[in-house]
CSV table of C-alpha atoms in Angstrom, one decimal:
chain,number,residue,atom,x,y,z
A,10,UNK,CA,-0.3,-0.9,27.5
A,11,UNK,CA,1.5,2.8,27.8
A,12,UNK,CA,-1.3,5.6,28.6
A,13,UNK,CA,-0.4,8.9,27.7
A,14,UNK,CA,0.1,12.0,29.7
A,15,UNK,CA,-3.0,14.5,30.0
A,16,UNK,CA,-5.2,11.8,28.0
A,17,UNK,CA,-8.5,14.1,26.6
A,18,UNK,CA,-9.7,10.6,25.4
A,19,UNK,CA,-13.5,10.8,27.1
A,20,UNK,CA,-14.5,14.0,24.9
A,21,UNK,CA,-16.4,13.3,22.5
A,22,UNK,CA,-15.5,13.5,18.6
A,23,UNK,CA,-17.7,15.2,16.0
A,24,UNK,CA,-18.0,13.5,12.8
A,25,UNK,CA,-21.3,16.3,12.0
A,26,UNK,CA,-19.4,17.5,9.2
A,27,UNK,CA,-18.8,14.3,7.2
A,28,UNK,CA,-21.9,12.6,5.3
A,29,UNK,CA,-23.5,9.8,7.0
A,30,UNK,CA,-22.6,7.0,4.1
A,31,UNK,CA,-19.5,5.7,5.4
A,32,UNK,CA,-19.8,7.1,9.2
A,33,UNK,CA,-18.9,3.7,10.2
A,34,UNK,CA,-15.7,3.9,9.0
A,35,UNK,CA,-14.5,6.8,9.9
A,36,UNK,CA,-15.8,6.3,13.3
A,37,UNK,CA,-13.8,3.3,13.3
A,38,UNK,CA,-10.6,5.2,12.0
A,39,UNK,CA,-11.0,7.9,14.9
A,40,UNK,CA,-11.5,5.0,17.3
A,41,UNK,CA,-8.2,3.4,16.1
A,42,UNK,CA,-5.8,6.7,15.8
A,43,UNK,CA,-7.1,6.6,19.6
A,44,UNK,CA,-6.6,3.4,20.4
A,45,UNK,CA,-2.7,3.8,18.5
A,46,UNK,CA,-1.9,7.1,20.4
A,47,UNK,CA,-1.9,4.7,23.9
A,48,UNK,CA,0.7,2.5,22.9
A,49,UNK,CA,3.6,4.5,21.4
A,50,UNK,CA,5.7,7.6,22.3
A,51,UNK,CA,5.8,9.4,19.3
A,52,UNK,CA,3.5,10.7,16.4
A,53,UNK,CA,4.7,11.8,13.4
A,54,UNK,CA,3.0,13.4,10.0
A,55,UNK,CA,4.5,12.3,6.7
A,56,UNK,CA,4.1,13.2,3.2
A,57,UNK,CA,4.7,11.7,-0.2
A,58,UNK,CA,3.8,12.3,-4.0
A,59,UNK,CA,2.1,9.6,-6.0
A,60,UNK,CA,0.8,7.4,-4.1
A,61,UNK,CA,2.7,3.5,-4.9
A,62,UNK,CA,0.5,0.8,-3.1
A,63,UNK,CA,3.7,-1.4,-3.7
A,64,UNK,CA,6.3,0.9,-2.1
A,65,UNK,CA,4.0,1.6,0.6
A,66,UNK,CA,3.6,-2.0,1.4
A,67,UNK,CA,7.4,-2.2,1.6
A,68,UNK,CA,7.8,0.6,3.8
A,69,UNK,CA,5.0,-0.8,6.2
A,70,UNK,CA,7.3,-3.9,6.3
A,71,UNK,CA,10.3,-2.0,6.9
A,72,UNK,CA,8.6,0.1,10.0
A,73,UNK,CA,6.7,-3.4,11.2
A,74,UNK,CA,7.5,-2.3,15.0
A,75,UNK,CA,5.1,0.8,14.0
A,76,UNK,CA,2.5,1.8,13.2
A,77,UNK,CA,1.2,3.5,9.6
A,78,UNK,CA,-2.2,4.7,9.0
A,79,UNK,CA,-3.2,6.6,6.3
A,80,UNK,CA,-6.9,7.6,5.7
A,81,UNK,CA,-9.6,10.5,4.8
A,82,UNK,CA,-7.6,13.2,5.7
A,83,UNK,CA,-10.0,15.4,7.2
A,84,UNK,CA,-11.2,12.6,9.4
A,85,UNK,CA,-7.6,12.4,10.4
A,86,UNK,CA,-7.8,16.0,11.3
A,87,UNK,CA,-10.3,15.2,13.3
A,88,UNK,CA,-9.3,12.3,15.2
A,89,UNK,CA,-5.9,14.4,16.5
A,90,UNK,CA,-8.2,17.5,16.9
A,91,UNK,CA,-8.5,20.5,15.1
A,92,UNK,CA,-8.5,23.0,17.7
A,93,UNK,CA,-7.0,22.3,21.5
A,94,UNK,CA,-11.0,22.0,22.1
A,95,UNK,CA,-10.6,19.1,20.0
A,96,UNK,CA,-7.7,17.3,21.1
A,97,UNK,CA,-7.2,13.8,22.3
A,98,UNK,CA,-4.0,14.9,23.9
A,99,UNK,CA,-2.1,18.3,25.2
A,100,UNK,CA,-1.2,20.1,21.4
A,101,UNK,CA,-2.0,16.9,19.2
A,102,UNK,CA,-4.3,19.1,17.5
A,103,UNK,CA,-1.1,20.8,15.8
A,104,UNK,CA,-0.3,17.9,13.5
A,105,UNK,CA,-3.3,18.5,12.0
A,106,UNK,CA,-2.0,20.8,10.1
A,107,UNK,CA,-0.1,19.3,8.1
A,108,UNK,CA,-2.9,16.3,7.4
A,109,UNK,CA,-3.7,17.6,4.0
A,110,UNK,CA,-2.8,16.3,0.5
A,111,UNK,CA,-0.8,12.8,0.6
A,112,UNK,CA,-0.2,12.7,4.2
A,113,UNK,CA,-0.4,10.0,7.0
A,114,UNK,CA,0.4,9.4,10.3
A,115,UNK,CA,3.5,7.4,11.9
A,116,UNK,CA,3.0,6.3,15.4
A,117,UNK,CA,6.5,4.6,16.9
A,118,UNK,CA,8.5,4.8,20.5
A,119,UNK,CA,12.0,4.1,18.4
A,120,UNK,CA,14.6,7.5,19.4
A,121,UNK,CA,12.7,10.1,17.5
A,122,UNK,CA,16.8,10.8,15.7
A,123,UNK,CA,16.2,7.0,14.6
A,124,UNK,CA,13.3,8.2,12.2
A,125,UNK,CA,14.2,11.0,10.8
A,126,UNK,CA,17.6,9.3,9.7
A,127,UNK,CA,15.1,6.5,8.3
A,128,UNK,CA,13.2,9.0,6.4
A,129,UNK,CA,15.9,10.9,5.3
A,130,UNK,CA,18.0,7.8,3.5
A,131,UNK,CA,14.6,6.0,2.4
A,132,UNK,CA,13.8,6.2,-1.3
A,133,UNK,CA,12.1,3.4,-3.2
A,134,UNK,CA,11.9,3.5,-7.5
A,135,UNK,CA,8.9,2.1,-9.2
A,136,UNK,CA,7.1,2.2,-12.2
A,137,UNK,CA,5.0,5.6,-13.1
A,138,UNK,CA,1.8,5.5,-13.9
A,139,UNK,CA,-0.1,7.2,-16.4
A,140,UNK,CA,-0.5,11.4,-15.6
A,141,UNK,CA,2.8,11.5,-13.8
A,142,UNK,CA,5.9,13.5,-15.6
A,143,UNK,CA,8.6,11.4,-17.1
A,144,UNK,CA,12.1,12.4,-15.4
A,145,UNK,CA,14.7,11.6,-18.4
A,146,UNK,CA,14.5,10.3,-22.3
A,147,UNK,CA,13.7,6.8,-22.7
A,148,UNK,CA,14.3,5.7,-26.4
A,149,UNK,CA,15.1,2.2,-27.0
A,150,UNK,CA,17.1,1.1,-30.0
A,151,UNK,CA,16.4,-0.1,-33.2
A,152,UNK,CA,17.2,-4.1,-33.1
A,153,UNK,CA,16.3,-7.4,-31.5
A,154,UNK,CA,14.1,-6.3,-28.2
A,155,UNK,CA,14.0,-9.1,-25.4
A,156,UNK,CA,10.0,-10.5,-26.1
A,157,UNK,CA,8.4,-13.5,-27.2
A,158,UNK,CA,6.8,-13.8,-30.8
A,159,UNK,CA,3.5,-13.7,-28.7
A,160,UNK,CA,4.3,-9.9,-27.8
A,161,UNK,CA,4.6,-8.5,-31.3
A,162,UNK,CA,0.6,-7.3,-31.6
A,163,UNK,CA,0.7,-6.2,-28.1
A,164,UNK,CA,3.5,-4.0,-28.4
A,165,UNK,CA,2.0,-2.9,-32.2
A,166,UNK,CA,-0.8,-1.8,-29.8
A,167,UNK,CA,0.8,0.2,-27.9
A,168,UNK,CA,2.7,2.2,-31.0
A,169,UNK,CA,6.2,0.2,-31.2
A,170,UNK,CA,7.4,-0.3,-34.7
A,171,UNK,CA,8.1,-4.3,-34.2
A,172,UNK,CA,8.1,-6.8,-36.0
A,173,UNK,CA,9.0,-10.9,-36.3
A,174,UNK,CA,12.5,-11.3,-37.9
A,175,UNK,CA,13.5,-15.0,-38.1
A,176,UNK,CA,11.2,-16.0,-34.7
A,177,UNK,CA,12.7,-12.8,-33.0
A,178,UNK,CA,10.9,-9.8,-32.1
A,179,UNK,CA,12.8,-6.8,-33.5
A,180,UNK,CA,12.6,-2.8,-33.2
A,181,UNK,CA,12.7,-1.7,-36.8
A,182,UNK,CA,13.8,1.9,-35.8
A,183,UNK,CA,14.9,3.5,-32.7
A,184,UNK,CA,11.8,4.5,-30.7
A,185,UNK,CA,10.9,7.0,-28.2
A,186,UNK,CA,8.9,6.2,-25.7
A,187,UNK,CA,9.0,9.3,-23.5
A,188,UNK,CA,11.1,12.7,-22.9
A,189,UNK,CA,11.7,14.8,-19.8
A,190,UNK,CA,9.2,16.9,-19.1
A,191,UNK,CA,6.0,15.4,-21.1
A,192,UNK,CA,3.4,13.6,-19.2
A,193,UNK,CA,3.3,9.9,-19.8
A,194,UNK,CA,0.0,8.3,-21.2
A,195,UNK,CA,-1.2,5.4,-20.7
A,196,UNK,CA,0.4,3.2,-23.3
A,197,UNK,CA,3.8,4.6,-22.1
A,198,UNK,CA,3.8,3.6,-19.2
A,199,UNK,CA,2.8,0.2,-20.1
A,200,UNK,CA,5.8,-0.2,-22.6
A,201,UNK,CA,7.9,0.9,-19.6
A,202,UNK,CA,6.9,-1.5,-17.6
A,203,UNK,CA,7.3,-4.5,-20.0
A,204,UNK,CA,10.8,-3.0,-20.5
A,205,UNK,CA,11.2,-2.9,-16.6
A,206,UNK,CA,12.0,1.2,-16.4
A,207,UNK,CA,11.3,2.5,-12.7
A,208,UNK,CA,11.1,6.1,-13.5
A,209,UNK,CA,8.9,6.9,-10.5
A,210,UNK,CA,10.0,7.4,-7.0
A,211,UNK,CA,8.4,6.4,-3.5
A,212,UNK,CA,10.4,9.3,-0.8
A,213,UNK,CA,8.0,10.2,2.1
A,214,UNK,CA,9.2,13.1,4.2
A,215,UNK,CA,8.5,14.1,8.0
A,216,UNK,CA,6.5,17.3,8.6
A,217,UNK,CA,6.3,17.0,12.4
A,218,UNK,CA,6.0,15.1,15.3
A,219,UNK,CA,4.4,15.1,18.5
A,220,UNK,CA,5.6,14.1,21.9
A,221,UNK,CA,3.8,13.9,25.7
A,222,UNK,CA,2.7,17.1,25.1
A,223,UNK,CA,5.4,18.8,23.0
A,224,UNK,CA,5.1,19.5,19.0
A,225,UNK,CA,8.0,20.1,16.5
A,226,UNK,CA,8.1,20.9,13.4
A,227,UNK,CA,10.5,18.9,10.8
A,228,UNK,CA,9.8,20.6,7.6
């Protein structure tokens, strides 16, 4: 196990601020931000927008040498410190700016150049969810639609003009599902789905890192 330079690890961490339902948990996250900080060289912050459980899962497999954790961001703040009073280590406490938002933390001992080529290629598309903004027209044709005759009331449901033709299911005029700009609702991002269009978009980016005692911003 690698141990740190300048380790601040026996001062003690207030959690005063946060409510006691759920104090176990975050003690437990403090404890293993910690516990992480030991055995790698670098820390990084990341951000992304719209959180994608799925695309998240994949980038944990991609980085399986690492280590992700994302959490309550202020008791994030709190585990790197907040102030160099704080601190677990020499200037960790300045990642903590950037723990606000959609933020976690990236601990690996891979060439710090290595990860911020990673992050800069690394883009995953998936499906958007309802509340996001649609990026581009989708309108699909009038004419047989790929489905099974099962689908026909489902898709009625959801505001398609189908409808049975000869045992195949068939848009009766072209239909818009969504146009740049509008927000999608919930019914349109289902009939995206079925139709398999990944308008959304997984790309985290690097706000900083830290390393044995030195901080650098990546913004």
């Amino acid at each position: 196990v690698r141990k740190m330079p300048k380790s601040k690890r026996n001062k003690q961490v207030s959690l005063t601020k946060t409510k006691k339902q759920g104090r176990a948990g975050k003690e437990a996250l403090v404890q293993t931000i910690h516990d992480t900080l030991e055995k790698y060289d670098h820390v990084y912050v990341f951000s992304f927008d719209n959180m994608r459980t799925a695309a998240l899962k994949d980038l944990r497999s991609t980085l399986k040498e690492d280590r992700l954790i994302i959490g309550k961001q202020t008791v994030m703040q709190i585990a790197v410190g907040r102030s160099p009073e704080e601190e677990p280590q020499e200037n960790l406490h300045k990642v903590s700016q950037h723990l606000s938002g959609s933020s976690g933390l990236l601990f690996s001992s891979k060439p710090k150049q290595d990860i911020i080529d990673f992050f800069a290629s690394y883009q995953e598309s998936d499906f958007v969810t309802s509340g996001e903004t649609a990026d581009e027209d989708v309108v699909i044709p009038a004419g047989p639609i790929p489905f099974q005759h099962t689908m026909v009331n489902q898709l009625r449901k959801l505001g398609m003009p189908v409808m049975l033709k000869n045992a195949v299911v068939v848009c009766e005029q072209s239909h818009t599902v969504c146009t740049k700009g509008a927000v999608i609702s919930p019914e349109q991002a289902k009939i995206l789905k079925l139709f398999g269009k990944r308008l959304g978009e997984f790309k985290p980016s690097l706000k900083c890192v830290w390393h044995d005692g030195s901080y650098e911003e990546l913004v």
